[in-house]
PDB file of C-alpha atoms in Angstrom:
ATOM      1  CA  MET C 119      -2.655   0.586   8.361  1.00  0.00           C
ATOM      2  CA  LEU C 120       0.062  -1.237   6.106  1.00  0.00           C
ATOM      3  CA  SER C 121       1.404  -3.114   9.385  1.00  0.00           C
ATOM      4  CA  TYR C 122      -2.475  -3.926   9.826  1.00  0.00           C
ATOM      5  CA  LEU C 123      -2.900  -4.801   6.194  1.00  0.00           C
ATOM      6  CA  ALA C 124       0.353  -6.645   6.121  1.00  0.00           C
ATOM      7  CA  VAL C 125      -1.130  -9.444   8.867  1.00  0.00           C
ATOM      8  CA  THR C 126      -4.635  -9.457   7.313  1.00  0.00           C
ATOM      9  CA  LEU C 127      -4.130 -10.326   3.563  1.00  0.00           C
ATOM     10  CA  PRO C 128      -2.584 -13.187   2.476  1.00  0.00           C
ATOM     11  CA  ASP C 129       0.745 -13.740   1.701  1.00  0.00           C
ATOM     12  CA  ASN C 130       0.083 -14.124  -1.912  1.00  0.00           C
ATOM     13  CA  THR C 131      -1.584 -10.903  -2.245  1.00  0.00           C
ATOM     14  CA  PRO C 132       0.309  -8.785  -5.132  1.00  0.00           C
ATOM     15  CA  ALA C 133       1.325  -5.536  -4.954  1.00  0.00           C
ATOM     16  CA  PRO C 134      -1.651  -3.737  -6.775  1.00  0.00           C
ATOM     17  CA  ALA C 135      -4.096  -5.520  -4.908  1.00  0.00           C
ATOM     18  CA  ARG C 136      -2.346  -4.406  -1.614  1.00  0.00           C
ATOM     19  CA  LEU C 137      -2.431  -0.756  -2.756  1.00  0.00           C
ATOM     20  CA  LEU C 138      -6.066  -1.074  -3.551  1.00  0.00           C
ATOM     21  CA  ALA C 139      -6.430  -2.370  -0.286  1.00  0.00           C
ATOM     22  CA  LEU C 140      -4.785   0.407   1.262  1.00  0.00           C
ATOM     23  CA  GLN C 141      -6.999   3.037  -0.594  1.00  0.00           C
ATOM     24  CA  CYS C 142     -10.101   0.409   0.230  1.00  0.00           C
ATOM     25  CA  ALA C 143      -9.134   0.247   4.458  1.00  0.00           C
ATOM     26  CA  LEU C 144      -8.227   4.343   4.333  1.00  0.00           C
ATOM     27  CA  ARG C 145     -11.396   5.666   2.933  1.00  0.00           C
ATOM     28  CA  VAL C 146     -14.058   2.867   4.396  1.00  0.00           C
ATOM     29  CA  ASP C 147     -16.871   4.407   6.180  1.00  0.00           C
ATOM     30  CA  ASP C 148     -18.353   3.416   9.809  1.00  0.00           C
ATOM     31  CA  THR C 149     -20.478   0.769   7.965  1.00  0.00           C
ATOM     32  CA  LEU C 150     -17.452  -0.731   6.345  1.00  0.00           C
ATOM     33  CA  HIS C 151     -18.554   0.347   2.809  1.00  0.00           C
ATOM     34  CA  VAL C 152     -16.171   2.303   0.232  1.00  0.00           C
ATOM     35  CA  ARG C 153     -16.759   4.326  -2.638  1.00  0.00           C
ATOM     36  CA  LEU C 154     -14.002   4.481  -5.217  1.00  0.00           C
ATOM     37  CA  PRO C 155     -14.444   6.495  -8.038  1.00  0.00           C
ATOM     38  CA  ARG C 156     -13.198   5.101 -11.118  1.00  0.00           C
ATOM     39  CA  GLY C 157     -10.952   7.740 -12.195  1.00  0.00           C
ATOM     40  CA  LEU C 158      -8.793   7.728  -9.128  1.00  0.00           C
ATOM     41  CA  LEU C 159      -8.660   3.828  -9.876  1.00  0.00           C
ATOM     42  CA  ARG C 160      -7.673   4.530 -13.293  1.00  0.00           C
ATOM     43  CA  SER C 161      -5.024   7.343 -12.492  1.00  0.00           C
ATOM     44  CA  LEU C 162      -3.745   4.981 -10.330  1.00  0.00           C
ATOM     45  CA  ARG C 163      -3.642   2.033 -12.405  1.00  0.00           C
ATOM     46  CA  LEU C 164      -5.681   0.115  -9.915  1.00  0.00           C
ATOM     47  CA  ASP C 165      -8.958  -0.412 -12.031  1.00  0.00           C
ATOM     48  CA  ALA C 166      -8.470  -3.881 -13.455  1.00  0.00           C
ATOM     49  CA  PRO C 167     -11.199  -6.394 -12.216  1.00  0.00           C
ATOM     50  CA  LYS C 168      -8.776  -8.809 -11.244  1.00  0.00           C
ATOM     51  CA  LEU C 169      -7.213  -6.538  -8.320  1.00  0.00           C
ATOM     52  CA  TRP C 170     -10.640  -6.763  -7.087  1.00  0.00           C
ATOM     53  CA  GLN C 171     -11.109 -10.453  -7.402  1.00  0.00           C
ATOM     54  CA  ASP C 172      -7.787 -10.909  -5.722  1.00  0.00           C
ATOM     55  CA  LEU C 173      -9.534  -9.228  -2.705  1.00  0.00           C
ATOM     56  CA  GLU C 174     -12.729 -10.926  -2.669  1.00  0.00           C
ATOM     57  CA  GLN C 175     -10.864 -14.372  -3.305  1.00  0.00           C
ATOM     58  CA  ALA C 176      -9.176 -13.337  -0.082  1.00  0.00           C
ATOM     59  CA  HIS C 177     -12.524 -12.623   1.794  1.00  0.00           C
ATOM     60  CA  TRP C 178     -11.238  -9.165   2.262  1.00  0.00           C
ATOM     61  CA  LEU C 179     -14.235  -7.420   0.689  1.00  0.00           C
ATOM     62  CA  HIS C 180     -17.083  -8.117  -1.925  1.00  0.00           C
ATOM     63  CA  THR C 181     -17.563  -5.424  -4.767  1.00  0.00           C
ATOM     64  CA  SER C 182     -21.392  -4.552  -4.991  1.00  0.00           C
ATOM     65  CA  PRO C 183     -23.777  -4.908  -7.822  1.00  0.00           C
ATOM     66  CA  THR C 184     -24.839  -1.379  -7.314  1.00  0.00           C
ATOM     67  CA  SER C 185     -21.144  -0.005  -8.597  1.00  0.00           C
ATOM     68  CA  THR C 186     -21.514   2.370 -11.471  1.00  0.00           C
ATOM     69  CA  ARG C 187     -19.515   3.337 -14.236  1.00  0.00           C
ATOM     70  CA  SER C 188     -17.812   6.307 -12.451  1.00  0.00           C
ATOM     71  CA  GLU C 189     -17.573   4.449  -8.880  1.00  0.00           C
ATOM     72  CA  ILE C 190     -16.962   1.308  -7.429  1.00  0.00           C
ATOM     73  CA  ILE C 191     -18.673   0.376  -4.517  1.00  0.00           C
ATOM     74  CA  ALA C 192     -17.480  -2.601  -2.032  1.00  0.00           C
ATOM     75  CA  GLU C 193     -18.212  -3.768   1.507  1.00  0.00           C
ATOM     76  CA  LEU C 194     -15.425  -4.710   3.479  1.00  0.00           C
ATOM     77  CA  PHE C 195     -15.311  -7.864   5.526  1.00  0.00           C
ATOM     78  CA  ASP C 196     -12.993  -6.728   8.443  1.00  0.00           C
ATOM     79  CA  PRO C 197     -14.521  -4.923  11.280  1.00  0.00           C
ATOM     80  CA  GLY C 198     -11.095  -4.544  12.915  1.00  0.00           C
ATOM     81  CA  LEU C 199     -10.568  -1.638  10.569  1.00  0.00           C
ATOM     82  CA  LEU C 200     -12.933   0.810  12.379  1.00  0.00           C
ATOM     83  CA  GLY C 201     -10.614   0.112  15.599  1.00  0.00           C
ATOM     84  CA  GLN C 202      -7.957   1.153  13.786  1.00  0.00           C
ATOM     85  CA  ALA C 203      -6.525   4.781  14.616  1.00  0.00           C
ATOM     86  CA  PRO C 204      -6.783   7.424  13.188  1.00  0.00           C
ATOM     87  CA  ALA C 205     -10.366   8.216  12.777  1.00  0.00           C
ATOM     88  CA  ARG C 206     -11.902   8.589   9.565  1.00  0.00           C
ATOM     89  CA  PRO C 207     -11.261  12.337   8.779  1.00  0.00           C
ATOM     90  CA  ASP C 208      -7.635  11.468   9.387  1.00  0.00           C
ATOM     91  CA  ARG C 209      -7.479   8.136   7.315  1.00  0.00           C
ATOM     92  CA  ARG C 210      -9.306   9.990   4.033  1.00  0.00           C
ATOM     93  CA  ARG C 211      -6.126  12.407   4.712  1.00  0.00           C
ATOM     94  CA  ALA C 212      -3.502   9.657   4.830  1.00  0.00           C
ATOM     95  CA  ALA C 213      -5.665   8.281   1.635  1.00  0.00           C
ATOM     96  CA  ASP C 214      -4.368  11.358  -0.088  1.00  0.00           C
ATOM     97  CA  TRP C 215      -1.048  11.550   1.187  1.00  0.00           C
ATOM     98  CA  ALA C 216      -0.255   7.644   0.394  1.00  0.00           C
ATOM     99  CA  LEU C 217      -1.494   8.407  -3.129  1.00  0.00           C
ATOM    100  CA  ARG C 218       1.384  11.430  -3.369  1.00  0.00           C
ATOM    101  CA  ALA C 219       3.652   9.216  -1.606  1.00  0.00           C
ATOM    102  CA  GLY C 220       3.306   6.440  -3.678  1.00  0.00           C
ATOM    103  CA  ARG C 221       4.032   8.737  -6.696  1.00  0.00           C
ATOM    104  CA  PRO C 222       7.069  10.607  -6.196  1.00  0.00           C
ATOM    105  CA  THR C 223       8.418  12.355  -8.935  1.00  0.00           C
ATOM    106  CA  LYS C 224      11.364  10.739  -9.521  1.00  0.00           C
ATOM    107  CA  ALA C 225       9.731   7.383  -9.920  1.00  0.00           C
ATOM    108  CA  GLY C 226       8.378   8.394 -13.218  1.00  0.00           C
ATOM    109  CA  ARG C 227       5.629   5.467 -14.285  1.00  0.00           C
ATOM    110  CA  ALA C 228       6.888   3.136 -11.399  1.00  0.00           C
ATOM    111  CA  GLY C 229       4.999  -0.382 -11.050  1.00  0.00           C
ATOM    112  CA  GLU C 230       2.667  -0.750  -8.423  1.00  0.00           C
ATOM    113  CA  LEU C 231       4.896  -2.671  -6.387  1.00  0.00           C
ATOM    114  CA  GLN C 232       7.660   0.228  -6.554  1.00  0.00           C
ATOM    115  CA  GLN C 233       4.585   2.515  -5.591  1.00  0.00           C
ATOM    116  CA  LEU C 234       3.677   0.429  -2.713  1.00  0.00           C
ATOM    117  CA  ALA C 235       7.314   0.367  -1.548  1.00  0.00           C
ATOM    118  CA  CYS C 236       7.586   4.138  -1.918  1.00  0.00           C
ATOM    119  CA  VAL C 237       4.629   4.505   0.399  1.00  0.00           C
ATOM    120  CA  TYR C 238       6.425   1.971   3.059  1.00  0.00           C
ATOM    121  CA  LEU C 239       9.353   3.900   2.990  1.00  0.00           C
ATOM    122  CA  ALA C 240       7.690   7.428   3.298  1.00  0.00           C
ATOM    123  CA  ALA C 241       5.846   6.042   6.381  1.00  0.00           C
ATOM    124  CA  HIS C 242       8.644   4.844   7.500  1.00  0.00           C
ATOM    125  CA  THR C 243      10.948   7.794   7.288  1.00  0.00           C
ATOM    126  CA  ASP C 244      12.053  10.664   9.740  1.00  0.00           C
ATOM    127  CA  THR C 245      11.715  14.507   8.874  1.00  0.00           C
ATOM    128  CA  CYS C 246      15.312  14.736   7.934  1.00  0.00           C
ATOM    129  CA  SER C 247      14.367  12.262   4.923  1.00  0.00           C
ATOM    130  CA  ARG C 248      16.358   9.187   6.465  1.00  0.00           C
ATOM    131  CA  GLY C 249      14.230   5.859   7.491  1.00  0.00           C
ATOM    132  CA  LEU C 250      14.816   2.707   9.298  1.00  0.00           C
ATOM    133  CA  ALA C 251      12.752  -0.437   9.071  1.00  0.00           C
ATOM    134  CA  GLU C 252      13.183  -4.435  10.132  1.00  0.00           C
ATOM    135  CA  PRO C 253      13.446  -5.786   6.191  1.00  0.00           C
ATOM    136  CA  ASP C 254      10.914  -9.185   7.056  1.00  0.00           C
ATOM    137  CA  ARG C 255       8.306  -6.475   7.888  1.00  0.00           C
ATOM    138  CA  MET C 256       8.700  -4.424   4.742  1.00  0.00           C
ATOM    139  CA  ALA C 257       9.037  -7.561   2.652  1.00  0.00           C
ATOM    140  CA  ARG C 258       5.796  -8.668   4.369  1.00  0.00           C
ATOM    141  CA  ALA C 259       4.055  -5.158   3.662  1.00  0.00           C
ATOM    142  CA  CYS C 260       5.081  -5.379   0.143  1.00  0.00           C
ATOM    143  CA  GLY C 261       4.082  -8.941  -0.389  1.00  0.00           C
ATOM    144  CA  LEU C 262       7.608  -9.986  -1.208  1.00  0.00           C
ATOM    145  CA  GLN C 263       9.682 -12.798  -0.220  1.00  0.00           C
ATOM    146  CA  PRO C 264      12.674 -11.136   1.988  1.00  0.00           C
ATOM    147  CA  GLU C 265      15.357 -12.091  -0.365  1.00  0.00           C
ATOM    148  CA  GLU C 266      13.420 -10.260  -3.293  1.00  0.00           C
ATOM    149  CA  LEU C 267      13.819  -6.949  -1.271  1.00  0.00           C
ATOM    150  CA  ARG C 268      17.502  -5.762  -2.013  1.00  0.00           C
ATOM    151  CA  PHE C 269      16.483  -6.087  -5.918  1.00  0.00           C
ATOM    152  CA  LEU C 270      13.510  -3.598  -4.959  1.00  0.00           C
ATOM    153  CA  LEU C 271      15.585  -1.127  -2.907  1.00  0.00           C
ATOM    154  CA  ASP C 272      18.324  -1.274  -6.078  1.00  0.00           C
ATOM    155  CA  GLN C 273      15.881  -0.346  -8.394  1.00  0.00           C
ATOM    156  CA  LEU C 274      14.188   2.864  -6.368  1.00  0.00           C
ATOM    157  CA  THR C 275      17.959   3.680  -5.899  1.00  0.00           C
ATOM    158  CA  ALA C 276      18.495   3.399  -9.774  1.00  0.00           C
ATOM    159  CA  THR C 277      15.397   5.531 -10.443  1.00  0.00           C
ATOM    160  CA  GLY C 278      16.119   8.348  -7.784  1.00  0.00           C
ATOM    161  CA  VAL C 279      13.637   7.701  -5.485  1.00  0.00           C
ATOM    162  CA  LEU C 280      16.158   6.620  -2.841  1.00  0.00           C
ATOM    163  CA  ARG C 281      19.955   8.350  -2.495  1.00  0.00           C
ATOM    164  CA  SER C 282      21.157   5.441  -0.777  1.00  0.00           C
ATOM    165  CA  TRP C 283      20.182   2.096   1.157  1.00  0.00           C
ATOM    166  CA  HIS C 284      22.333  -0.275   3.530  1.00  0.00           C
ATOM    167  CA  ARG C 285      21.721  -3.282   5.815  1.00  0.00           C
ATOM    168  CA  CYS C 286      23.224  -2.393   9.139  1.00  0.00           C
ATOM    169  CA  PRO C 287      25.388  -5.633   9.828  1.00  0.00           C
ATOM    170  CA  TYR C 288      24.900  -5.427  13.378  1.00  0.00           C
ATOM    171  CA  THR C 289      21.237  -5.701  13.697  1.00  0.00           C
ATOM    172  CA  GLU C 290      20.019  -6.778  10.183  1.00  0.00           C
ATOM    173  CA  ASP C 291      17.749  -3.394  10.160  1.00  0.00           C
ATOM    174  CA  LEU C 292      17.533  -1.506   6.757  1.00  0.00           C
ATOM    175  CA  HIS C 293      18.213   2.081   6.711  1.00  0.00           C
ATOM    176  CA  TRP C 294      17.618   4.252   3.992  1.00  0.00           C
ATOM    177  CA  THR C 295      17.687   8.253   2.637  1.00  0.00           C
ATOM    178  CA  PHE C 296      15.294   9.670   0.371  1.00  0.00           C
TER     179      PHE C 296
END
């Protein structure tokens, strides 16, 4: 889903809006509607109206006037989401997994960009806690320019989320260890 969103969202979509889009995409029902509890959004620090406006301006969703104080209801405009594997029950489990993956205990109060990067890294990490990815794909999924990626990975290493990372001199791929 991260790869799908990297392609469908505009390049200038900020990391917090990308995290919100990820939760929406993973929790959408078969009529392209999503209901997100405001408590969940507050816990993720994704309850800012600006994030919803960013996704509306990208013509990716529309918030419903029937939203309440306890939940936000939105309609997504991308029918391609329904064709993305896995099926809805598995996507809901993936949404919960993304919540945990985006908040590793060592990250503390990480910002939204670090949270999004943690989800991306966790999704591309094997069972031995080692990962591999193309830097341009990771940068695109996180809404970064490729040259900004080094700083982000250094931050994650400094906070202890990553044990180490390096760029392969032959393939240019990123390698990391959680």
